[in-house]
Structures are given as structure tokens and as C-alpha cells.
Amino acid sequence: MTTERPIEIQCRLFARYAEVVGTDRATLHLPPTATVADAVRELRERLPGGRALPERPLVAVNQAHARSTQPLTDGDELALLPPLAGG
Amino acid sequence: MTTERPIEIQCRLFARYAEVVGTDRATLHLPPTATVADAVRELRERLPGGRALPERPLVAVNQAHARSTQPLTDGDELALLPPLAGG
Amino acid sequence: MPCCHHLREVEIPYLTRNPIDPAVLLAEVSGPGRGGTTLFVGSVRQSPEDGPVVEIDYTAYEPMAEAEFERILREASDRWPEARIAARHRLGVVPLGEASVVVAAAAPHRGQSFDACRWVIEEVKRRLPVWKRERLADGAEQWSDNAGARHPTGPRSSGS
Amino acid sequence: MPCCHHLREVEIPYLTRNPIDPAVLLAEVSGPGRGGTTLFVGSVRQSPEDGPVVEIDYTAYEPMAEAEFERILREASDRWPEARIAARHRLGVVPLGEASVVVAAAAPHRGQSFDACRWVIEEVKRRLPVWKRERLADGAEQWSDNAGARHPTGPRSSGS
């Protein structure tokens, strides 16, 4: 069914999170009903050292702060943000 | 009696008050029991145009803000301060 | 790094007839333990109520104004012991847009620097024996005070 | 004189790898109707908890940080429509004592300028996707965040 065609999510990791998993980018293919929380779960399972990432990190979708319940859309950019330190 | 020897007060007027009375200095001789309020009353009576000064202006004694009830001492400098406009 | 403002090695007057450079005040309060600095600049502005003000002539009861500034900054140092504070007030004719007063407060934490800076400028407005004569675009002059009162000026007194 | 920050003719990036000059931000927000200007400077400081920090390496999720700065300043313009606000955040290695962030807010009245400046810096701290790697005097490095957490650094990732 067309509704089952997976969506592609570009993931970005920053600062300490990029150090922990040894990469700052990953691409996920997820069911079209996937939320931010689903994507984070997938990253924690699939990336080497991914378990060291928090279960509910601060996240941004398409360069804006987002909640873990936010649904994702094909082509979205999901970023996992360590605790902020600006200022 | 020595207690009756008058005290000498150097008075200064600023900004609009100096304009109103046409001078920025005056010397008063007052009883040794005189307060700021007594000196202001004397200035309002004796200076030409003195009635245009307020009965209870902002005042300073020896370059510090003072109350109208403050007793005066020989040699004190009394200043009548129009409403402040610093900043 | 305790620092008492009033123990400055060189006594810099708080009153000046020259333009005030904010960078100088920022430098005066800076220090490695003070990560937050708040600066306030008060400028001569056009007032919608009065029409265009082209310049302001500031006068002061100068020795008292210096002493009162010193008292205000000493009280601020008591309230915010870790803060370092600098301040200047300009006297004489100040054209539109130039600064009449600048206050800088640096502290280990930003909240302290905001609070100290704000407190000092409020006290300056409330306590500093300074007066202003505004010259309007049409040539009229008026005394203007911080309570919002306006009075037309009379002849200038010789000595003040 | 209504002014919308986000309608700047020339888009100046909020992020910079060069030292931030407070005078530039003061000039950007100045205007004849705005008599009160508050400037906040956040500097790299020695932290008593961690011992001497000699420098901080700031990194950001850069396009999001630019967009988030724009959102913060647009929200500030909604809250203080008469204010004009400028802000910069430095990235890269910032030595001890230099500014990492500067915010300037000018408004007709000083209360507005203080409130707008304070609000913007608080939102920057809370929302801007920026991270810092502190280098201490003994050569150790740590990630340090605005909630006060510290983590030793690992190997540097190639791309971030």
C-alpha cells in the first residue's frame, strides 16, 4: 500500500552526542506514521554506542525545536541536541 | 547669651530656582535653633521673587539630600534643588 | 576577587563635558571573574509630547553630584558585593542622539549585572542633582524634569 | 517610528567567528526616538567551580541557530514593538575575557530596553542550539552546559 512506503529522515547529531556515537549524520527509513520518539529509538538501537544517547533528548525538526510526539514527514531533518550552552 | 548668637548659612540655588530669584547664592543669619524649613521660609521672604519658590523644595545640606526638619549648624551650605532631571 | 568601587586607585570624575564612550566603561568593569556585563546608555531623544528636541543643556550642583554618585555606587557595592560598577553623566550641551548618562555593571552572573545596572540608573534619576534645559526645533527653551513637568525658561542666571 | 527587526535591509548573520564589538550593536539599535539602550555582554569567565578556564570552543547547529535567533528577536519585537534589538553570538575558540554573546535593545523608555534585553538573553540561553567545550588550565577539556552539567570530552567528531 502507498501508505506503507517508508519515509526518509536525515538525522544530525551535535557536540557530545556526535562524540558518543562517532558520527554527526545518519539516515533513517521509518514507517510513514513515525514520530520523533520512534526515530530516536531507532537511532539508539542502530548507531554504535547509541545506547549512550538519552531516551528523550532535546530535538529539533527542520531547524526548529520539536516535541517527541511530533509526527515526521519524508525528507525531514531531525537533530538531536545535547543540553544547550549558548550565551 | 551665647546660645543666641546667630548662625551663618550659605545658600545656593540652581537651574530654574536661580532664574526665578535672579541669583544663585545668598547668605542667611538665623537663630542657632533654625532648621532647613526656617531657612527656606527666610529665603522666600527676603529674596526678590522668593515667593515663586516652593514652600517645601527639595533641599541638600552640605551636599547631601536633607529633610526640611533638619537642624542647621553655623557654616552649613544649604541648597534648594528644583525637581531633578538627571539621567 | 572582591572589589570596592570606591577604592579606585585613580579617582575618575563621574561628571564630564565630553562625549561618553561606552567602551571605556565596559573596560573599567571587566575582569576574569565577571562573566556578565550590563550597560545602560541614556540618550537625548525626540520626545513625542514636546516635539523635536534638538539639544539639551545639562547643569549640576557639581560637588554634590560627584558625592551623590559616589554614595549610589557605594550602596550598589553593598547590595552586589561581587559587582563592579562604573558610571558617567554628561554636562553642558548634548546634541540629539548623544549619551547623557552611561552605567556599566559587571558581575559573575548576568542577573546581578542587570539588577545592579538597573538599580544604579534608577537611583541616578531619583537622586542626582542635575537639571536639563531643552532647546526645541523652534528655538523655544524649557526646563524639563524626571517627573514630566515642563517650565518655560527665564533669563539665564549668571552663576549657575 | 515603527521598526521591525526582521525587516532589516541587509541580513547580518547573528553568528560570527570574529570578536564582537559592542559599539556596532549600539549603533545598529540607536535612533532619535529611542532614548534608553541596554546592552548585555556575556564573556568567557573563570569559573570558581571548575578552576581556571583558559578558552571556550563554541559550536552550533548553525542554520537552526540563525533561525532561532530570528524567531527570538521577532517574538521580542512583538512584545516590545517600539524596541529595536540586535544580537550576536560568537563561535569557535573564544579566549578568556572575550565576549561570547552580546545583545543590545533600544527603546523610548529605559524599562522597555532593560526588559527586552534581559528577555532576549534569557531566551538565547534557553533556546539557541550552541554548545561549549571548555579548555582548562591543566589541558583538560569538558562539555559544559547552561544547567551546570559537565562531561569530559571524547575524541573530536570529524564533522561537527
mmCIF file of N, CA, C and O in Angstrom, chain B residues 6-76:
data_model
loop_
_atom_site.group_PDB
_atom_site.id
_atom_site.type_symbol
_atom_site.label_atom_id
_atom_site.label_comp_id
_atom_site.label_asym_id
_atom_site.label_seq_id
_atom_site.Cartn_x
_atom_site.Cartn_y
_atom_site.Cartn_z
ATOM 1 N N PRO B 6 23.722 84.210 66.278
ATOM 2 C CA PRO B 6 23.159 83.645 65.046
ATOM 3 C C PRO B 6 24.167 82.764 64.312
ATOM 4 O O PRO B 6 25.378 82.945 64.459
ATOM 5 N N ILE B 7 23.620 81.832 63.545
ATOM 6 C CA ILE B 7 24.461 81.006 62.683
ATOM 7 C C ILE B 7 24.379 81.557 61.266
ATOM 8 O O ILE B 7 23.385 82.167 60.871
ATOM 9 N N GLU B 8 25.477 81.320 60.518
ATOM 10 C CA GLU B 8 25.526 81.803 59.141
ATOM 11 C C GLU B 8 25.380 80.613 58.202
ATOM 12 O O GLU B 8 26.087 79.625 58.342
ATOM 13 N N ILE B 9 24.456 80.738 57.268
ATOM 14 C CA ILE B 9 24.157 79.658 56.326
ATOM 15 C C ILE B 9 24.402 80.175 54.907
ATOM 16 O O ILE B 9 23.854 81.213 54.521
ATOM 17 N N GLN B 10 25.221 79.456 54.158
ATOM 18 C CA GLN B 10 25.446 79.789 52.750
ATOM 19 C C GLN B 10 24.391 79.055 51.930
ATOM 20 O O GLN B 10 24.325 77.830 51.973
ATOM 21 N N CYS B 11 23.602 79.841 51.199
ATOM 22 C CA CYS B 11 22.517 79.223 50.422
ATOM 23 C C CYS B 11 22.859 79.226 48.936
ATOM 24 O O CYS B 11 23.437 80.188 48.423
ATOM 25 N N ARG B 12 22.489 78.148 48.273
ATOM 26 C CA ARG B 12 22.714 78.056 46.827
ATOM 27 C C ARG B 12 21.409 77.676 46.138
ATOM 28 O O ARG B 12 20.617 76.889 46.654
ATOM 29 N N LEU B 13 21.199 78.290 44.976
ATOM 30 C CA LEU B 13 20.004 77.988 44.191
ATOM 31 C C LEU B 13 20.441 77.553 42.795
ATOM 32 O O LEU B 13 21.433 78.052 42.270
ATOM 33 N N PHE B 14 19.666 76.640 42.223
ATOM 34 C CA PHE B 14 20.086 76.040 40.955
ATOM 35 C C PHE B 14 18.981 76.115 39.911
ATOM 36 O O PHE B 14 17.786 76.184 40.240
ATOM 37 N N ALA B 15 19.447 76.114 38.656
ATOM 38 C CA ALA B 15 18.575 75.916 37.499
ATOM 39 C C ALA B 15 17.379 76.892 37.563
ATOM 40 O O ALA B 15 17.578 78.104 37.688
ATOM 41 N N ARG B 16 16.160 76.388 37.533
ATOM 42 C CA ARG B 16 15.003 77.273 37.458
ATOM 43 C C ARG B 16 14.858 78.142 38.705
ATOM 44 O O ARG B 16 14.403 79.293 38.623
ATOM 45 N N TYR B 17 15.251 77.627 39.861
ATOM 46 C CA TYR B 17 15.138 78.436 41.085
ATOM 47 C C TYR B 17 16.062 79.645 41.021
ATOM 48 O O TYR B 17 15.711 80.744 41.489
ATOM 49 N N ALA B 18 17.265 79.453 40.453
ATOM 50 C CA ALA B 18 18.189 80.583 40.302
ATOM 51 C C ALA B 18 17.597 81.610 39.331
ATOM 52 O O ALA B 18 17.715 82.821 39.538
ATOM 53 N N GLU B 19 16.932 81.131 38.294
ATOM 54 C CA GLU B 19 16.283 82.043 37.341
ATOM 55 C C GLU B 19 15.179 82.853 38.019
ATOM 56 O O GLU B 19 15.049 84.067 37.817
ATOM 57 N N VAL B 20 14.389 82.156 38.819
ATOM 58 C CA VAL B 20 13.210 82.770 39.436
ATOM 59 C C VAL B 20 13.598 83.941 40.357
ATOM 60 O O VAL B 20 12.951 84.990 40.362
ATOM 61 N N VAL B 21 14.655 83.761 41.126
ATOM 62 C CA VAL B 21 15.041 84.813 42.068
ATOM 63 C C VAL B 21 16.191 85.668 41.548
ATOM 64 O O VAL B 21 16.599 86.626 42.215
ATOM 65 N N GLY B 22 16.733 85.304 40.381
ATOM 66 C CA GLY B 22 17.777 86.131 39.776
ATOM 67 C C GLY B 22 19.136 86.037 40.440
ATOM 68 O O GLY B 22 20.027 86.847 40.169
ATOM 69 N N THR B 23 19.312 85.042 41.298
ATOM 70 C CA THR B 23 20.622 84.861 41.919
ATOM 71 C C THR B 23 20.803 83.395 42.267
ATOM 72 O O THR B 23 19.822 82.659 42.432
ATOM 73 N N ASP B 24 22.042 82.977 42.364
ATOM 74 C CA ASP B 24 22.271 81.572 42.726
ATOM 75 C C ASP B 24 22.951 81.434 44.088
ATOM 76 O O ASP B 24 23.303 80.327 44.475
ATOM 77 N N ARG B 25 23.110 82.550 44.790
ATOM 78 C CA ARG B 25 23.703 82.467 46.129
ATOM 79 C C ARG B 25 23.049 83.481 47.053
ATOM 80 O O ARG B 25 22.636 84.557 46.625
ATOM 81 N N ALA B 26 22.978 83.123 48.309
ATOM 82 C CA ALA B 26 22.512 84.065 49.323
ATOM 83 C C ALA B 26 23.089 83.616 50.665
ATOM 84 O O ALA B 26 23.367 82.431 50.861
ATOM 85 N N THR B 27 23.303 84.581 51.556
ATOM 86 C CA THR B 27 23.782 84.243 52.903
ATOM 87 C C THR B 27 22.699 84.604 53.903
ATOM 88 O O THR B 27 22.122 85.694 53.836
ATOM 89 N N LEU B 28 22.404 83.676 54.801
ATOM 90 C CA LEU B 28 21.396 83.931 55.827
ATOM 91 C C LEU B 28 22.055 83.912 57.205
ATOM 92 O O LEU B 28 22.994 83.155 57.436
ATOM 93 N N HIS B 29 21.499 84.743 58.110
ATOM 94 C CA HIS B 29 21.876 84.660 59.518
ATOM 95 C C HIS B 29 20.624 84.285 60.289
ATOM 96 O O HIS B 29 19.616 84.995 60.220
ATOM 97 N N LEU B 30 20.677 83.160 60.966
ATOM 98 C CA LEU B 30 19.482 82.589 61.593
ATOM 99 C C LEU B 30 19.765 82.255 63.052
ATOM 100 O O LEU B 30 20.931 82.091 63.438
ATOM 101 N N PRO B 31 18.724 82.130 63.826
ATOM 102 C CA PRO B 31 18.916 81.694 65.216
ATOM 103 C C PRO B 31 19.558 80.303 65.238
ATOM 104 O O PRO B 31 19.356 79.521 64.301
ATOM 105 N N PRO B 32 20.297 79.989 66.283
ATOM 106 C CA PRO B 32 21.016 78.701 66.323
ATOM 107 C C PRO B 32 20.096 77.487 66.340
ATOM 108 O O PRO B 32 20.539 76.373 66.095
ATOM 109 N N THR B 33 18.829 77.697 66.594
ATOM 110 C CA THR B 33 17.873 76.583 66.597
ATOM 111 C C THR B 33 17.221 76.371 65.223
ATOM 112 O O THR B 33 16.343 75.533 65.071
ATOM 113 N N ALA B 34 17.666 77.133 64.227
ATOM 114 C CA ALA B 34 16.978 77.107 62.932
ATOM 115 C C ALA B 34 17.108 75.754 62.230
ATOM 116 O O ALA B 34 18.132 75.073 62.342
ATOM 117 N N THR B 35 16.042 75.407 61.526
ATOM 118 C CA THR B 35 16.025 74.193 60.706
ATOM 119 C C THR B 35 16.049 74.590 59.229
ATOM 120 O O THR B 35 15.947 75.771 58.881
ATOM 121 N N VAL B 36 16.114 73.573 58.372
ATOM 122 C CA VAL B 36 16.032 73.797 56.935
ATOM 123 C C VAL B 36 14.756 74.570 56.595
ATOM 124 O O VAL B 36 14.781 75.524 55.806
ATOM 125 N N ALA B 37 13.638 74.187 57.198
ATOM 126 C CA ALA B 37 12.360 74.845 56.897
ATOM 127 C C ALA B 37 12.424 76.339 57.241
ATOM 128 O O ALA B 37 11.893 77.177 56.497
ATOM 129 N N ASP B 38 13.079 76.681 58.359
ATOM 130 C CA ASP B 38 13.222 78.095 58.734
ATOM 131 C C ASP B 38 14.030 78.851 57.678
ATOM 132 O O ASP B 38 13.696 79.985 57.320
ATOM 133 N N ALA B 39 15.084 78.233 57.197
ATOM 134 C CA ALA B 39 15.926 78.898 56.197
ATOM 135 C C ALA B 39 15.161 79.104 54.898
ATOM 136 O O ALA B 39 15.263 80.163 54.273
ATOM 137 N N VAL B 40 14.382 78.097 54.502
ATOM 138 C CA VAL B 40 13.604 78.225 53.265
ATOM 139 C C VAL B 40 12.584 79.357 53.415
ATOM 140 O O VAL B 40 12.398 80.183 52.509
ATOM 141 N N ARG B 41 11.929 79.432 54.582
ATOM 142 C CA ARG B 41 10.953 80.493 54.829
ATOM 143 C C ARG B 41 11.614 81.863 54.693
ATOM 144 O O ARG B 41 11.087 82.778 54.056
ATOM 145 N N GLU B 42 12.797 81.983 55.262
ATOM 146 C CA GLU B 42 13.550 83.239 55.208
ATOM 147 C C GLU B 42 13.911 83.614 53.760
ATOM 148 O O GLU B 42 13.757 84.766 53.353
ATOM 149 N N LEU B 43 14.336 82.613 52.998
ATOM 150 C CA LEU B 43 14.683 82.880 51.592
ATOM 151 C C LEU B 43 13.454 83.332 50.812
ATOM 152 O O LEU B 43 13.524 84.258 49.998
ATOM 153 N N ARG B 44 12.332 82.692 51.040
ATOM 154 C CA ARG B 44 11.104 83.061 50.318
ATOM 155 C C ARG B 44 10.675 84.468 50.668
ATOM 156 O O ARG B 44 10.103 85.188 49.844
ATOM 157 N N GLU B 45 10.944 84.900 51.922
ATOM 158 C CA GLU B 45 10.544 86.247 52.336
ATOM 159 C C GLU B 45 11.522 87.305 51.872
ATOM 160 O O GLU B 45 11.131 88.399 51.513
ATOM 161 N N ARG B 46 12.815 86.989 51.897
ATOM 162 C CA ARG B 46 13.817 88.018 51.696
ATOM 163 C C ARG B 46 14.279 88.190 50.264
ATOM 164 O O ARG B 46 14.708 89.276 49.891
ATOM 165 N N LEU B 47 14.265 87.101 49.474
ATOM 166 C CA LEU B 47 14.761 87.231 48.093
ATOM 167 C C LEU B 47 13.691 87.864 47.207
ATOM 168 O O LEU B 47 12.507 87.544 47.342
ATOM 169 N N PRO B 48 14.099 88.763 46.292
ATOM 170 C CA PRO B 48 13.132 89.297 45.324
ATOM 171 C C PRO B 48 12.582 88.141 44.484
ATOM 172 O O PRO B 48 13.364 87.336 43.973
ATOM 173 N N GLY B 49 11.287 88.029 44.410
ATOM 174 C CA GLY B 49 10.687 86.906 43.672
ATOM 175 C C GLY B 49 10.709 85.607 44.448
ATOM 176 O O GLY B 49 10.359 84.553 43.925
ATOM 177 N N GLY B 50 11.101 85.669 45.700
ATOM 178 C CA GLY B 50 11.251 84.453 46.505
ATOM 179 C C GLY B 50 9.953 83.689 46.710
ATOM 180 O O GLY B 50 9.962 82.472 46.918
ATOM 181 N N ARG B 51 8.816 84.414 46.616
ATOM 182 C CA ARG B 51 7.516 83.739 46.786
ATOM 183 C C ARG B 51 7.244 82.732 45.680
ATOM 184 O O ARG B 51 6.365 81.871 45.815
ATOM 185 N N ALA B 52 8.000 82.843 44.574
ATOM 186 C CA ALA B 52 7.819 81.879 43.481
ATOM 187 C C ALA B 52 8.525 80.554 43.790
ATOM 188 O O ALA B 52 8.303 79.556 43.106
ATOM 189 N N LEU B 53 9.368 80.556 44.820
ATOM 190 C CA LEU B 53 9.983 79.284 45.231
ATOM 191 C C LEU B 53 8.941 78.468 45.993
ATOM 192 O O LEU B 53 8.102 79.030 46.699
ATOM 193 N N PRO B 54 8.984 77.151 45.892
ATOM 194 C CA PRO B 54 8.006 76.345 46.637
ATOM 195 C C PRO B 54 8.260 76.421 48.142
ATOM 196 O O PRO B 54 9.385 76.680 48.580
ATOM 197 N N GLU B 55 7.189 76.206 48.921
ATOM 198 C CA GLU B 55 7.352 76.245 50.372
ATOM 199 C C GLU B 55 8.201 75.091 50.878
ATOM 200 O O GLU B 55 8.878 75.214 51.885
ATOM 201 N N ARG B 56 8.111 73.954 50.210
ATOM 202 C CA ARG B 56 8.909 72.792 50.639
ATOM 203 C C ARG B 56 9.684 72.208 49.476
ATOM 204 O O ARG B 56 9.370 71.133 48.972
ATOM 205 N N PRO B 57 10.712 72.928 49.044
ATOM 206 C CA PRO B 57 11.503 72.415 47.919
ATOM 207 C C PRO B 57 12.363 71.230 48.355
ATOM 208 O O PRO B 57 12.556 70.985 49.549
ATOM 209 N N LEU B 58 12.860 70.508 47.380
ATOM 210 C CA LEU B 58 13.916 69.521 47.630
ATOM 211 C C LEU B 58 15.148 70.301 48.101
ATOM 212 O O LEU B 58 15.489 71.337 47.530
ATOM 213 N N VAL B 59 15.805 69.797 49.153
ATOM 214 C CA VAL B 59 16.965 70.523 49.692
ATOM 215 C C VAL B 59 18.137 69.584 49.946
ATOM 216 O O VAL B 59 17.965 68.383 50.152
ATOM 217 N N ALA B 60 19.320 70.191 49.943
ATOM 218 C CA ALA B 60 20.523 69.464 50.357
ATOM 219 C C ALA B 60 21.251 70.314 51.382
ATOM 220 O O ALA B 60 21.264 71.546 51.291
ATOM 221 N N VAL B 61 21.826 69.667 52.379
ATOM 222 C CA VAL B 61 22.683 70.349 53.351
ATOM 223 C C VAL B 61 24.075 69.738 53.233
ATOM 224 O O VAL B 61 24.229 68.511 53.302
ATOM 225 N N ASN B 62 25.047 70.596 53.012
ATOM 226 C CA ASN B 62 26.436 70.150 52.851
ATOM 227 C C ASN B 62 26.541 69.032 51.813
ATOM 228 O O ASN B 62 27.213 68.022 52.010
ATOM 229 N N GLN B 63 25.838 69.239 50.701
ATOM 230 C CA GLN B 63 25.954 68.374 49.525
ATOM 231 C C GLN B 63 25.400 66.966 49.722
ATOM 232 O O GLN B 63 25.853 66.020 49.071
ATOM 233 N N ALA B 64 24.420 66.876 50.611
ATOM 234 C CA ALA B 64 23.693 65.605 50.746
ATOM 235 C C ALA B 64 22.212 65.940 50.905
ATOM 236 O O ALA B 64 21.854 66.937 51.546
ATOM 237 N N HIS B 65 21.351 65.081 50.331
ATOM 238 C CA HIS B 65 19.914 65.315 50.458
ATOM 239 C C HIS B 65 19.526 65.415 51.933
ATOM 240 O O HIS B 65 20.068 64.706 52.780
ATOM 241 N N ALA B 66 18.586 66.317 52.245
ATOM 242 C CA ALA B 66 18.200 66.545 53.636
ATOM 243 C C ALA B 66 16.690 66.742 53.728
ATOM 244 O O ALA B 66 16.013 66.975 52.721
ATOM 245 N N ARG B 67 16.176 66.620 54.948
ATOM 246 C CA ARG B 67 14.761 66.860 55.196
ATOM 247 C C ARG B 67 14.560 68.284 55.695
ATOM 248 O O ARG B 67 15.473 68.899 56.225
ATOM 249 N N SER B 68 13.316 68.732 55.593
ATOM 250 C CA SER B 68 13.041 70.115 55.999
ATOM 251 C C SER B 68 13.160 70.292 57.513
ATOM 252 O O SER B 68 13.339 71.405 57.991
ATOM 253 N N THR B 69 13.092 69.200 58.241
ATOM 254 C CA THR B 69 13.192 69.286 59.708
ATOM 255 C C THR B 69 14.634 69.283 60.210
ATOM 256 O O THR B 69 14.873 69.453 61.405
ATOM 257 N N GLN B 70 15.582 69.120 59.301
ATOM 258 C CA GLN B 70 16.981 69.000 59.751
ATOM 259 C C GLN B 70 17.471 70.310 60.379
ATOM 260 O O GLN B 70 17.337 71.378 59.785
ATOM 261 N N PRO B 71 18.065 70.239 61.585
ATOM 262 C CA PRO B 71 18.638 71.442 62.202
ATOM 263 C C PRO B 71 19.875 71.890 61.429
ATOM 264 O O PRO B 71 20.600 71.057 60.889
ATOM 265 N N LEU B 72 20.061 73.198 61.414
ATOM 266 C CA LEU B 72 21.228 73.743 60.713
ATOM 267 C C LEU B 72 22.313 74.125 61.721
ATOM 268 O O LEU B 72 22.030 74.400 62.889
ATOM 269 N N THR B 73 23.543 74.151 61.233
ATOM 270 C CA THR B 73 24.704 74.475 62.054
ATOM 271 C C THR B 73 25.470 75.596 61.366
ATOM 272 O O THR B 73 25.465 75.683 60.135
ATOM 273 N N ASP B 74 26.132 76.396 62.150
ATOM 274 C CA ASP B 74 26.910 77.515 61.591
ATOM 275 C C ASP B 74 27.850 77.022 60.494
ATOM 276 O O ASP B 74 28.560 76.030 60.678
ATOM 277 N N GLY B 75 27.811 77.693 59.351
ATOM 278 C CA GLY B 75 28.702 77.321 58.247
ATOM 279 C C GLY B 75 28.104 76.328 57.266
ATOM 280 O O GLY B 75 28.738 76.028 56.240
ATOM 281 N N ASP B 76 26.907 75.819 57.558
ATOM 282 C CA ASP B 76 26.284 74.852 56.641
ATOM 283 C C ASP B 76 26.032 75.477 55.268
ATOM 284 O O ASP B 76 25.753 76.676 55.154
#
